[in-house]
PDB file of C-alpha atoms in Angstrom:
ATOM      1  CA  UNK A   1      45.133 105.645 181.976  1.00 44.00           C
ATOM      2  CA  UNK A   2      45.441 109.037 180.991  1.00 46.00           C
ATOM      3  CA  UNK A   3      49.297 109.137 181.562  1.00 46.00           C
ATOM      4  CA  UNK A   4      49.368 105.829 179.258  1.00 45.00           C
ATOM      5  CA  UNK A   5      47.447 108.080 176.589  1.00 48.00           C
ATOM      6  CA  UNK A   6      49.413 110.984 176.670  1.00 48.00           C
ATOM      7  CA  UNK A   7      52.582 108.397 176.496  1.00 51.00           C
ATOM      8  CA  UNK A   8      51.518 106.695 173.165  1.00 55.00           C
ATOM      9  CA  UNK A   9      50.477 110.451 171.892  1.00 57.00           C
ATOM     10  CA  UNK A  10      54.179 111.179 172.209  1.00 61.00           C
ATOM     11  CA  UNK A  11      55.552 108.282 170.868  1.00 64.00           C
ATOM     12  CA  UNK A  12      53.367 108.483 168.251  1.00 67.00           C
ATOM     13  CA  UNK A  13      54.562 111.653 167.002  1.00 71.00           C
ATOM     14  CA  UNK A  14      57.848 111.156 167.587  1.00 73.00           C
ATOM     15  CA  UNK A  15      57.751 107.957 165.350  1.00 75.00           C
ATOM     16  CA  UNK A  16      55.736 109.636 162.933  1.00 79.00           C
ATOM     17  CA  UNK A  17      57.506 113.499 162.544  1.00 84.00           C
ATOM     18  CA  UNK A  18      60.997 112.594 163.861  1.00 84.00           C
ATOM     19  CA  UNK A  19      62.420 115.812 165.824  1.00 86.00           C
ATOM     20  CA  UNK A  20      60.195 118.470 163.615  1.00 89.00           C
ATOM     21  CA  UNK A  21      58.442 119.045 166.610  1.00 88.00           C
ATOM     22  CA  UNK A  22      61.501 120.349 168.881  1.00 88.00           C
ATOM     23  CA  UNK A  23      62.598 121.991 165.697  1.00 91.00           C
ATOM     24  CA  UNK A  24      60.191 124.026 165.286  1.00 91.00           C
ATOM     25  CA  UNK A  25      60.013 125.091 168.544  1.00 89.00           C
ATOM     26  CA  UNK A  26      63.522 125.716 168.883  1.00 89.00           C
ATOM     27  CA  UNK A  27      62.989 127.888 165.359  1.00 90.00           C
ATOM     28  CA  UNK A  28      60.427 129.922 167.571  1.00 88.00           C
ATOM     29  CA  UNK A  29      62.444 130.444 170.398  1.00 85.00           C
ATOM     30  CA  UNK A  30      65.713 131.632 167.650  1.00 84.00           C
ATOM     31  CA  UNK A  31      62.931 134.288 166.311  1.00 83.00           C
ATOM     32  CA  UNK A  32      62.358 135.573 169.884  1.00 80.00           C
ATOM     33  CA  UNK A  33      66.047 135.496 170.797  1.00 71.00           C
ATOM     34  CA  UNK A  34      67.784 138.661 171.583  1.00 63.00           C
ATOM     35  CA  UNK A  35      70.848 138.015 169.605  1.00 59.00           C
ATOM     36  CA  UNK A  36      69.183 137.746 166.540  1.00 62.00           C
ATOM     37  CA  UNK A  37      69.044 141.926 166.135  1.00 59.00           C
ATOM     38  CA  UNK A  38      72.324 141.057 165.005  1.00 56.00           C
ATOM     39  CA  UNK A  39      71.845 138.629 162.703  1.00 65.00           C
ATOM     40  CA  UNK A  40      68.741 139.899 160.674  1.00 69.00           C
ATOM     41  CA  UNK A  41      70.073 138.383 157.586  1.00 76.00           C
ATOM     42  CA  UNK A  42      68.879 134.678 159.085  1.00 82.00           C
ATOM     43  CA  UNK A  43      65.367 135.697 159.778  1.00 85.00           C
ATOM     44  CA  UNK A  44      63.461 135.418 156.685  1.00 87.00           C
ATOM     45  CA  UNK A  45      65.682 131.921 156.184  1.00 90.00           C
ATOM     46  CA  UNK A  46      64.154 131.068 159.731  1.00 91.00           C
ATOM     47  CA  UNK A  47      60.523 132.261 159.661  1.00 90.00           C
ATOM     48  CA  UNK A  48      60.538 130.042 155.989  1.00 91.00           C
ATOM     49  CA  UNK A  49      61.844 127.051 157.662  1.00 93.00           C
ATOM     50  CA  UNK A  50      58.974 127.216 160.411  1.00 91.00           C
ATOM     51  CA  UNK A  51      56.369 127.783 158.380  1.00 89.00           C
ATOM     52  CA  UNK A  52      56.828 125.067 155.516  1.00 89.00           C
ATOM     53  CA  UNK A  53      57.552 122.698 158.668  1.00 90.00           C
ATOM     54  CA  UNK A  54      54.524 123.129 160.165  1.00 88.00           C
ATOM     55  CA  UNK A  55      52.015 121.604 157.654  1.00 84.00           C
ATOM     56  CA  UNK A  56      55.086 119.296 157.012  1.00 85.00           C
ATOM     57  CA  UNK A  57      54.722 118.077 160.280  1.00 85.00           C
ATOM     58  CA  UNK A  58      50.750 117.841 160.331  1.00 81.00           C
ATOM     59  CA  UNK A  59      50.643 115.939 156.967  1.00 80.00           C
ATOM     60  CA  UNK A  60      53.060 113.074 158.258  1.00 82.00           C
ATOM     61  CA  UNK A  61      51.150 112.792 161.189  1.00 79.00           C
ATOM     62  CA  UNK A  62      48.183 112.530 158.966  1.00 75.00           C
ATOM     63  CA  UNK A  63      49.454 110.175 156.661  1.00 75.00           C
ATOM     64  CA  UNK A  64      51.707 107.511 158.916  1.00 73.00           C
ATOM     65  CA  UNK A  65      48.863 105.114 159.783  1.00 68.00           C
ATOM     66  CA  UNK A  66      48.603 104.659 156.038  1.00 68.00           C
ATOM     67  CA  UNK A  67      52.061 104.267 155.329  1.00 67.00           C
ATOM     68  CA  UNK A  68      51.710 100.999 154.724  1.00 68.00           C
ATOM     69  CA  UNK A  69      49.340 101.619 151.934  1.00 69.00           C
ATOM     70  CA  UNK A  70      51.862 103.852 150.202  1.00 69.00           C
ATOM     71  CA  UNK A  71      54.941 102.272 147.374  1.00 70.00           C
ATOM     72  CA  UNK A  72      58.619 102.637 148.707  1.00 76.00           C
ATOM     73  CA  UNK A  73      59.344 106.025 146.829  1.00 76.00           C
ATOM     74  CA  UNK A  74      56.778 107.554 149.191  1.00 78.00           C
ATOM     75  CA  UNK A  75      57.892 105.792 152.810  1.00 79.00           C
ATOM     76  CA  UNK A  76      61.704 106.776 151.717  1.00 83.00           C
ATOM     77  CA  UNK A  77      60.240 110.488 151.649  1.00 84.00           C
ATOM     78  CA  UNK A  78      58.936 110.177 154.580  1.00 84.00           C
ATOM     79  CA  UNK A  79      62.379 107.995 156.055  1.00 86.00           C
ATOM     80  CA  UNK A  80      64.214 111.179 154.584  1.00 88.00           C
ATOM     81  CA  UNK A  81      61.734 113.824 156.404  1.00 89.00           C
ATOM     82  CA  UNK A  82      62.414 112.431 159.743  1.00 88.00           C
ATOM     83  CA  UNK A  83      66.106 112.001 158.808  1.00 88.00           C
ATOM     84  CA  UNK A  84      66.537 115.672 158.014  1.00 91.00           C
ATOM     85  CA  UNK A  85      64.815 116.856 161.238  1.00 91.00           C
ATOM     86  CA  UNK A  86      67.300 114.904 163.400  1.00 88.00           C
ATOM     87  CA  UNK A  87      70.128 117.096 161.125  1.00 89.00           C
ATOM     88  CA  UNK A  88      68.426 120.281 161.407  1.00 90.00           C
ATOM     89  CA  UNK A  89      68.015 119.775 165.244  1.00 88.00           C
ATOM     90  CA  UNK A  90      71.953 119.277 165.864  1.00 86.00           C
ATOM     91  CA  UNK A  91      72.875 122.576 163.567  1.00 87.00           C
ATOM     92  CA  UNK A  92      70.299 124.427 165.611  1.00 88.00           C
ATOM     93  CA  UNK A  93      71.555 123.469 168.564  1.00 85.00           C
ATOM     94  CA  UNK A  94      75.166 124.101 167.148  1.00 83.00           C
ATOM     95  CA  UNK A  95      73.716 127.648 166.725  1.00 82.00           C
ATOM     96  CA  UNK A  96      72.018 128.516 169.489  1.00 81.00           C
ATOM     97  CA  UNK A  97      75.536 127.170 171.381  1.00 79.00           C
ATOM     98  CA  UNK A  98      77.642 129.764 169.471  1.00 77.00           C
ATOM     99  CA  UNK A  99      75.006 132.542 170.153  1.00 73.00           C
ATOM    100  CA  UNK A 100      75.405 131.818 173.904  1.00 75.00           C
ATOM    101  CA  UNK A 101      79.101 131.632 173.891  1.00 75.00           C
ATOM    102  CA  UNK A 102      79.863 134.607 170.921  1.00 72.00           C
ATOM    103  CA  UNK A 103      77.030 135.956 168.902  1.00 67.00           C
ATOM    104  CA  UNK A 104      79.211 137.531 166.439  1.00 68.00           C
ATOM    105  CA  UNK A 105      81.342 134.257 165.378  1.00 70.00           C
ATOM    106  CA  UNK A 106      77.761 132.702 164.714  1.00 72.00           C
ATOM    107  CA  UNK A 107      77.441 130.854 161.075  1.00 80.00           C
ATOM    108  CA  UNK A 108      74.000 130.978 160.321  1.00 84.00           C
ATOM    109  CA  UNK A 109      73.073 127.269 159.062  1.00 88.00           C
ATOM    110  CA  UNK A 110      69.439 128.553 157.724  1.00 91.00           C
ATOM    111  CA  UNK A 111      69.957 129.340 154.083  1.00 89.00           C
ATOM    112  CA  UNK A 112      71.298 125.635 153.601  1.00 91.00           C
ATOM    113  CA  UNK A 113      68.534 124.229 155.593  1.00 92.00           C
ATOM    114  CA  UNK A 114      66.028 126.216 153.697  1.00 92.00           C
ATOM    115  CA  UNK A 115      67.089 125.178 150.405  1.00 92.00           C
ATOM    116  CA  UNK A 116      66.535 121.327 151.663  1.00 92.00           C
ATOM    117  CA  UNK A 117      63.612 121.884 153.100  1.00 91.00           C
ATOM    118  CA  UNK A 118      62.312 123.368 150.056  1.00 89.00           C
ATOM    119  CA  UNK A 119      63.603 120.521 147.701  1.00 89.00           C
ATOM    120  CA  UNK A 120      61.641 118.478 150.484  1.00 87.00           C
ATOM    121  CA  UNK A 121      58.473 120.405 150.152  1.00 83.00           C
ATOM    122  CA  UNK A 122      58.832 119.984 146.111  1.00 82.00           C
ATOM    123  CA  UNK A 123      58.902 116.294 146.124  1.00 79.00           C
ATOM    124  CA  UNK A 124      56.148 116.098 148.314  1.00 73.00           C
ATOM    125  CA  UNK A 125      54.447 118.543 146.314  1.00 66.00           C
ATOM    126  CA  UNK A 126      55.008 116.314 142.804  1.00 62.00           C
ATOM    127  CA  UNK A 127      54.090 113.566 144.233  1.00 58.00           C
ATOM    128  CA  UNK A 128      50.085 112.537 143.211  1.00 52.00           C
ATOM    129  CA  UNK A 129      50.340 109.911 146.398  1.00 52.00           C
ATOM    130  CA  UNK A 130      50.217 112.541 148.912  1.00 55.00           C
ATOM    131  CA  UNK A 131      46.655 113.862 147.592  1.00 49.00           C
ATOM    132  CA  UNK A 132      45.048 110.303 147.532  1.00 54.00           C
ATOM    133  CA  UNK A 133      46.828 109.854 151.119  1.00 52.00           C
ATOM    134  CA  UNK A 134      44.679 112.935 152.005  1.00 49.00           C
ATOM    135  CA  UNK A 135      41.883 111.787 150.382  1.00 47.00           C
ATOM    136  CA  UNK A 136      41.337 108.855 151.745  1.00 52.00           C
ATOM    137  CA  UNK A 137      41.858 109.784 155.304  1.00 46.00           C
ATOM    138  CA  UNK A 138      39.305 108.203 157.406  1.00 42.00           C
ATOM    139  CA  UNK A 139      40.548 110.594 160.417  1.00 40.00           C
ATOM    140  CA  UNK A 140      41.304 114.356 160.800  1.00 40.00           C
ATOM    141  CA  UNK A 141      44.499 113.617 162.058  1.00 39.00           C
ATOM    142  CA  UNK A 142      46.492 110.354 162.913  1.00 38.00           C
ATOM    143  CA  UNK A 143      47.363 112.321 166.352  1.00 36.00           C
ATOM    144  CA  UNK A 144      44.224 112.071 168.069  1.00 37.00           C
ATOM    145  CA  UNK A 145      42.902 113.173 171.441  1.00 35.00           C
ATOM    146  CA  UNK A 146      40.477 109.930 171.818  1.00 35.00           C
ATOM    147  CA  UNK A 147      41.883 107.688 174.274  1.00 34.00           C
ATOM    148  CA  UNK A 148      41.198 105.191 171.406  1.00 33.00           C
ATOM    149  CA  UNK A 149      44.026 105.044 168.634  1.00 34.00           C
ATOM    150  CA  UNK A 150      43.235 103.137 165.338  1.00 37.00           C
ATOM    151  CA  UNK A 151      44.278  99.473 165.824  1.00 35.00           C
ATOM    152  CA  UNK A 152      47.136  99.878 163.609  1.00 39.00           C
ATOM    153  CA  UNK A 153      48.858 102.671 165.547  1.00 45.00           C
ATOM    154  CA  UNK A 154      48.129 101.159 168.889  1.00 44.00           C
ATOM    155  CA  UNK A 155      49.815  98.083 167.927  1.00 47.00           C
ATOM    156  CA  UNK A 156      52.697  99.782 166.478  1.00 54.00           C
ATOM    157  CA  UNK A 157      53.341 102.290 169.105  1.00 52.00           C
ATOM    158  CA  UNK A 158      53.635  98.575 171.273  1.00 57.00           C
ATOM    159  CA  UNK A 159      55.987  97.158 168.992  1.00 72.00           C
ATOM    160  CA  UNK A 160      58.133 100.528 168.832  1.00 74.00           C
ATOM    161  CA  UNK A 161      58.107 100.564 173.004  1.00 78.00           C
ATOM    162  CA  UNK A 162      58.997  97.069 172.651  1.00 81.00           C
ATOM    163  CA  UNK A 163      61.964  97.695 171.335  1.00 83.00           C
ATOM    164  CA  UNK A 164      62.793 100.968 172.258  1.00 83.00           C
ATOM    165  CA  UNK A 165      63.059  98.930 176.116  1.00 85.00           C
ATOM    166  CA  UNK A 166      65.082  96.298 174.395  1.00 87.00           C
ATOM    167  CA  UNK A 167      67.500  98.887 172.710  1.00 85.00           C
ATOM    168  CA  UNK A 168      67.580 100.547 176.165  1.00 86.00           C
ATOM    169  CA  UNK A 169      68.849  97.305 177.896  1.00 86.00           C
ATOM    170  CA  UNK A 170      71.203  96.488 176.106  1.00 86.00           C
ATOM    171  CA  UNK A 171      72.537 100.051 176.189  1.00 82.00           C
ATOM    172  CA  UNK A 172      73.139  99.158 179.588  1.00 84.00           C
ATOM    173  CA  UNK A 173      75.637  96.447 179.221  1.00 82.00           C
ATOM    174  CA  UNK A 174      77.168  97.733 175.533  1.00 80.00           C
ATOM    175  CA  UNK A 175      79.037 100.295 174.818  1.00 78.00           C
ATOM    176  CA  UNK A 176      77.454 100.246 171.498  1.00 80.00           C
ATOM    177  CA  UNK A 177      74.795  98.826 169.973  1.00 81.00           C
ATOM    178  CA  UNK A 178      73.735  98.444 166.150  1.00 83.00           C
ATOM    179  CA  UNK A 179      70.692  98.939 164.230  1.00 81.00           C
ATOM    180  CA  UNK A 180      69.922  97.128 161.297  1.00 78.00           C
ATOM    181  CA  UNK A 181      67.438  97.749 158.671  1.00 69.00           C
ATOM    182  CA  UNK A 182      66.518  98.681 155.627  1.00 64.00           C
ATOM    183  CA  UNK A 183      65.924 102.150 154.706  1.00 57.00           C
ATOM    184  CA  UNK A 184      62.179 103.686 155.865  1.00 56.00           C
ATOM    185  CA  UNK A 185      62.223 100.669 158.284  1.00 64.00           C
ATOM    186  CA  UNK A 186      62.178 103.589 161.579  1.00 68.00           C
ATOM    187  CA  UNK A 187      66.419 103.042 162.631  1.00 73.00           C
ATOM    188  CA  UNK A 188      67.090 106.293 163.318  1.00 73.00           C
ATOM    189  CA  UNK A 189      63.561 106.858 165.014  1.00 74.00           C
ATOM    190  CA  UNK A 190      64.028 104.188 167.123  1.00 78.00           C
ATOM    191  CA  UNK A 191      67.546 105.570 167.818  1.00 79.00           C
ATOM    192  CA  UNK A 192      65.910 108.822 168.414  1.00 77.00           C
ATOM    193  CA  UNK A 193      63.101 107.646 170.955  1.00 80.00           C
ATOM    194  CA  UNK A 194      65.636 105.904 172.795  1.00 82.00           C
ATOM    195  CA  UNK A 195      67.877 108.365 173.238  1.00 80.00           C
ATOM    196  CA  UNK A 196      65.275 110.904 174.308  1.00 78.00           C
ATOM    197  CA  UNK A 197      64.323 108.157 177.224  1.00 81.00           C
ATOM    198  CA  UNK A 198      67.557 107.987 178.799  1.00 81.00           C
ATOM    199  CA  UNK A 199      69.201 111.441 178.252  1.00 75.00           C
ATOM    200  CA  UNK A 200      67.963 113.192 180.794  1.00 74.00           C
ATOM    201  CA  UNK A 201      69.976 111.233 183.016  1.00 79.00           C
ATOM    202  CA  UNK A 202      73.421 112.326 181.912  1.00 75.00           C
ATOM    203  CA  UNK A 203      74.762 116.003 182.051  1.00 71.00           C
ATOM    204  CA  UNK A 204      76.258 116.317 178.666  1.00 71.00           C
ATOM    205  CA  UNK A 205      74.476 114.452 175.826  1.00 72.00           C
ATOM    206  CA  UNK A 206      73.768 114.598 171.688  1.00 73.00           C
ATOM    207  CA  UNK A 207      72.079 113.290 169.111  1.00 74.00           C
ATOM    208  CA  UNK A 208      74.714 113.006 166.088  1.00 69.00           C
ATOM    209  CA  UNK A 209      73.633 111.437 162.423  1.00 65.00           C
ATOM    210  CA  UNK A 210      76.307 110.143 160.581  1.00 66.00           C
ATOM    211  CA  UNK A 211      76.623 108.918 157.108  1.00 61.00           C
ATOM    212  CA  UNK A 212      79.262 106.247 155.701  1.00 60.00           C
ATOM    213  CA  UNK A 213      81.238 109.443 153.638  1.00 59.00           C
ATOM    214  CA  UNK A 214      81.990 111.368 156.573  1.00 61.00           C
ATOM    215  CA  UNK A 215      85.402 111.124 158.149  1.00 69.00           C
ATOM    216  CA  UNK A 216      86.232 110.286 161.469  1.00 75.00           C
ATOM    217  CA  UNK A 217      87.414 113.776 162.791  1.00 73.00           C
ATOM    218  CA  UNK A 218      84.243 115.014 161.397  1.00 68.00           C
ATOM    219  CA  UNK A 219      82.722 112.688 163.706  1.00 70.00           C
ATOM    220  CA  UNK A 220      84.357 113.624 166.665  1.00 74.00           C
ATOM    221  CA  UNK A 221      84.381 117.462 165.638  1.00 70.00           C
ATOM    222  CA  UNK A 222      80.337 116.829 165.635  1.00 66.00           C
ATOM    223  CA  UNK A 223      80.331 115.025 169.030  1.00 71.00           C
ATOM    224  CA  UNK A 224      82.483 117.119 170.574  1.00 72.00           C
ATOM    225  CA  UNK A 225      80.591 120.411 169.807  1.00 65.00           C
ATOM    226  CA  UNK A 226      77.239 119.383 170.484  1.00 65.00           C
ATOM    227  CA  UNK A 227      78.045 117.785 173.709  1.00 67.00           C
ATOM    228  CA  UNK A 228      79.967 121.042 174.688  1.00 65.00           C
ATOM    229  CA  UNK A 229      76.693 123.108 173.385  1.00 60.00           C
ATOM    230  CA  UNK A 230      74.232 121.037 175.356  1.00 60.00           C
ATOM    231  CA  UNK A 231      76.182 121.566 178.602  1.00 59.00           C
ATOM    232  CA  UNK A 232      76.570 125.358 178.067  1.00 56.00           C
ATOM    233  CA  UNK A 233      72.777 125.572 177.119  1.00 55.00           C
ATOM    234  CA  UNK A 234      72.085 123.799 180.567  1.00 58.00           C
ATOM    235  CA  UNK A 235      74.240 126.045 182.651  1.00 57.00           C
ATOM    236  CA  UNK A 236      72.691 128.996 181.308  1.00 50.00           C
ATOM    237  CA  UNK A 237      69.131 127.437 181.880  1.00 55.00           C
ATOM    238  CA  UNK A 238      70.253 126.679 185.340  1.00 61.00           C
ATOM    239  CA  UNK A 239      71.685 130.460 186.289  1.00 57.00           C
ATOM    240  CA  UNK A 240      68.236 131.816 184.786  1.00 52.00           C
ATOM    241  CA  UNK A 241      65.854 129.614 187.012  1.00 56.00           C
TER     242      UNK A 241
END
């Protein structure tokens, strides 16, 4: 039973925060690197990021049992919250694979990323929703430690497994598979939890968003680099263990 627990915990917050959970630890581990003497410039971009994500992260784990209580403008916030922390984990990773490889041909993605998460922050900020959300919560946090999740999130986190098994299957005999829906409806969640179920199994792996205005080499140039980072990353895990 407790294994069950700490499962729907995870999935929980996965479906609620996105990646903003590995990202901020992977902003952590950038701050205690030993490349980044050399790169100085990045860390007040960095130690930003981190620390606007954090309550970022606690307030949509607050709020996404009421979601359903909130008008579109708000759950498309939230959609694009989750979105961004699936992009901010691939140019991490992109980073952290040119660090390993050549420190001094790094491109620092952080004063980009800061700028969106601070537009991010804004909106939230403007928005009068977010204050009744806290108001009106009946829990200190929607991530709780009781065994016993409000109805509504247990019943959810079912429906997301559900799926996230069916996604999984047919993974098995496609070589790809499409999700529909509209936006805020949880696609690239879904995407996300099933990916994270499987990838341990394969060597070489990545996450990659893509949007309808990208070309095709971009694509492939995204692909190919993060699957060539995450195999890198894992060799030099490997030789340190």
């Amino acid at each position: 039973m407790e294994a069950a627990g700490a499962g729907e915990a995870v999935a929980m917050t996965a479906a609620a925060t996105g990646a903003l959970g590995p990202v901020i630890e992977k902003l952590g581990d950038l701050l205690r690197n030993e490349h980044m003497a050399a790169l100085e410039g990045s860390r007040g971009d960095i130690e930003f990021i981190k620390s606007e994500l954090e309550p970022l992260r606690s307030l949509l784990l607050r709020i996404w049992d009421k979601e359903d209580r909130l008008d579109a403008a708000c759950k498309e916030w939230m959609a694009e919250a989750r979105m961004l922390s699936y992009d901010m984990e691939d140019a991490i990773d992109g980073f952290r694979f040119m660090l390993a490889v050549e420190a001094a041909a790094a491109t620092s993605p952080f004063e980009g990323m800061r700028n969106q998460v601070q537009e991010l922050v804004n909106r939230c900020c403007e928005k009068q929703w977010i204050t009744e959300a806290i108001i009106d919560a009946d829990a200190p946090a929607a991530l709780s430690s009781s065994p016993s999740l409000p109805r509504k999130n247990a019943s959810e986190l079912v429906e997301v497994d559900e799926k996230k098994a069916e996604l999984i299957k047919l993974l098995k005999h496609k070589e790809r598979v499409c999700i529909h829906g509209s936006a805020g409806m949880g696609k690239t969640t879904l995407a996300g939890l099933a990916y994270q179920a499987v990838s341990e199994q394969f060597d070489c792996r990545t996450f990659v968003s893509v949007c309808p205005s990208q070309s095709m080499m971009h694509v492939l140039t995204s692909i190919t680099s993060e699957v060539i980072a995450s195999a890198i990353i894992k060799a030099i895990s490997d030789k340190q263990r």
